[in-house]
mmCIF file of C-alpha atoms in Angstrom:
data_model
loop_
_atom_site.group_PDB
_atom_site.id
_atom_site.type_symbol
_atom_site.label_atom_id
_atom_site.label_comp_id
_atom_site.label_asym_id
_atom_site.label_seq_id
_atom_site.Cartn_x
_atom_site.Cartn_y
_atom_site.Cartn_z
ATOM 1 C CA MET A 668 17.812 25.658 52.127
ATOM 2 C CA ARG A 669 18.320 28.081 49.233
ATOM 3 C CA PHE A 670 21.602 26.414 48.423
ATOM 4 C CA PHE A 671 19.838 23.035 48.291
ATOM 5 C CA ILE A 672 17.144 24.378 45.953
ATOM 6 C CA LYS A 673 19.719 26.067 43.730
ATOM 7 C CA GLU A 674 21.822 22.907 43.548
ATOM 8 C CA PHE A 675 18.723 20.798 42.783
ATOM 9 C CA GLU A 676 17.669 23.126 39.944
ATOM 10 C CA GLU A 677 21.157 23.094 38.420
ATOM 11 C CA LYS A 678 21.325 19.294 38.480
ATOM 12 C CA ARG A 679 17.851 19.079 37.016
ATOM 13 C CA ARG A 680 18.810 21.469 34.231
ATOM 14 C CA GLU A 681 21.964 19.466 33.513
ATOM 15 C CA ARG A 682 19.966 16.233 33.286
ATOM 16 C CA GLU A 683 17.467 17.829 30.918
ATOM 17 C CA VAL A 684 20.244 19.199 28.715
ATOM 18 C CA GLN A 685 21.925 15.784 28.704
ATOM 19 C CA ARG A 686 18.654 14.102 27.719
ATOM 20 C CA LEU A 687 18.141 16.619 24.921
ATOM 21 C CA PHE A 688 21.615 15.915 23.534
ATOM 22 C CA GLU A 689 20.993 12.165 23.702
ATOM 23 C CA LEU A 690 17.700 12.639 21.911
ATOM 24 C CA LEU A 691 19.390 14.770 19.261
ATOM 25 C CA GLU A 692 21.993 12.058 18.710
ATOM 26 C CA ASP A 693 19.295 9.411 18.352
ATOM 27 C CA VAL A 694 17.316 11.502 15.877
ATOM 28 C CA THR A 695 20.436 12.251 13.840
ATOM 29 C CA GLU A 696 21.357 8.575 13.728
ATOM 30 C CA VAL A 697 17.873 7.599 12.597
ATOM 31 C CA ARG A 698 17.846 10.309 9.953
ATOM 32 C CA GLU A 699 21.224 9.281 8.573
ATOM 33 C CA THR A 700 20.693 5.523 8.522
ATOM 34 C CA GLN A 701 17.085 4.469 8.813
ATOM 35 C CA VAL A 702 15.432 6.916 6.425
ATOM 36 C CA ASP A 703 17.583 5.813 3.482
ATOM 37 C CA ARG A 704 17.050 2.175 4.354
ATOM 38 C CA ALA A 705 13.285 2.672 4.581
ATOM 39 C CA CYS A 706 13.243 4.457 1.218
ATOM 40 C CA ARG A 707 15.174 1.648 -0.471
ATOM 41 C CA ALA A 708 12.918 -0.989 1.062
ATOM 42 C CA SER A 709 9.791 0.861 -0.022
ATOM 43 C CA ASP A 710 11.147 1.278 -3.563
ATOM 44 C CA GLN A 711 11.757 -2.469 -3.826
ATOM 45 C CA GLY A 712 8.379 -3.293 -2.333
ATOM 46 C CA LEU A 713 6.526 -0.808 -4.501
ATOM 47 C CA SER A 714 8.063 -2.072 -7.725
ATOM 48 C CA SER A 715 7.056 -5.657 -6.950
ATOM 49 C CA LEU A 716 3.630 -4.432 -5.894
ATOM 50 C CA ALA A 717 3.230 -2.600 -9.205
ATOM 51 C CA GLY A 718 4.114 -5.794 -11.070
ATOM 52 C CA ASN A 719 1.612 -7.811 -9.071
ATOM 53 C CA LEU A 720 -1.083 -5.221 -9.738
ATOM 54 C CA GLU A 721 -0.389 -5.356 -13.475
ATOM 55 C CA VAL A 722 -0.771 -9.148 -13.433
ATOM 56 C CA ALA A 723 -4.011 -8.884 -11.455
ATOM 57 C CA LEU A 724 -5.349 -6.244 -13.828
ATOM 58 C CA SER A 725 -4.598 -8.367 -16.876
ATOM 59 C CA MET A 726 -6.322 -11.351 -15.241
ATOM 60 C CA CYS A 727 -9.386 -9.202 -14.554
ATOM 61 C CA HIS A 728 -9.475 -8.127 -18.204
ATOM 62 C CA ARG A 729 -9.288 -11.751 -19.336
ATOM 63 C CA ILE A 730 -12.147 -12.698 -17.019
ATOM 64 C CA LEU A 731 -14.266 -9.811 -18.307
ATOM 65 C CA GLU A 732 -13.562 -10.761 -21.917
ATOM 66 C CA ALA A 733 -14.481 -14.384 -21.216
ATOM 67 C CA GLU A 734 -17.734 -13.299 -19.569
ATOM 68 C CA ASP A 735 -18.556 -11.041 -22.528
ATOM 69 C CA LYS A 736 -17.942 -13.885 -24.982
ATOM 70 C CA LEU A 737 -20.042 -16.234 -22.882
ATOM 71 C CA SER A 738 -22.935 -13.795 -22.562
ATOM 72 C CA SER A 739 -22.858 -12.981 -26.284
ATOM 73 C CA ALA A 740 -22.813 -16.719 -27.072
ATOM 74 C CA ASP A 741 -25.796 -17.229 -24.754
ATOM 75 C CA ASP A 742 -27.654 -14.352 -26.417
ATOM 76 C CA LEU A 743 -26.852 -15.769 -29.836
ATOM 77 C CA SER A 744 -28.071 -19.242 -28.899
ATOM 78 C CA GLU A 745 -31.270 -17.783 -27.425
ATOM 79 C CA ARG A 746 -31.953 -15.839 -30.619
ATOM 80 C CA ARG A 747 -31.301 -18.949 -32.738
ATOM 81 C CA GLU A 748 -33.699 -20.940 -30.591
ATOM 82 C CA ARG A 749 -36.384 -18.258 -30.968
ATOM 83 C CA ARG A 750 -35.943 -18.252 -34.753
ATOM 84 C CA ARG A 751 -36.217 -22.046 -34.851
ATOM 85 C CA CYS A 752 -39.450 -21.835 -32.902
ATOM 86 C CA GLU A 753 -40.741 -19.130 -35.244
ATOM 87 C CA TRP A 754 -39.829 -21.180 -38.330
ATOM 88 C CA GLN A 755 -41.427 -24.271 -36.897
ATOM 89 C CA ALA A 756 -44.579 -22.307 -36.136
ATOM 90 C CA VAL A 757 -44.816 -21.113 -39.736
#
């Protein structure tokens, strides 16, 4: 019985050590190949994203400028209309 238990524990230990080595190999492979690839892909994606954000920001500025011009034109036309009414009342 003791021999059986001892043999079982040794086999179990060997399997665990084997699994650890396999895991270490997998991690090393990922570190050597996938990390660099992910960094390159993110660099490419981030540069295009930065360009798209710049375009969006410039479009937002144009919209804001157009709204400012429109609101100032509306204010100007309202003031002109008030002056016309005042002059007509005089």
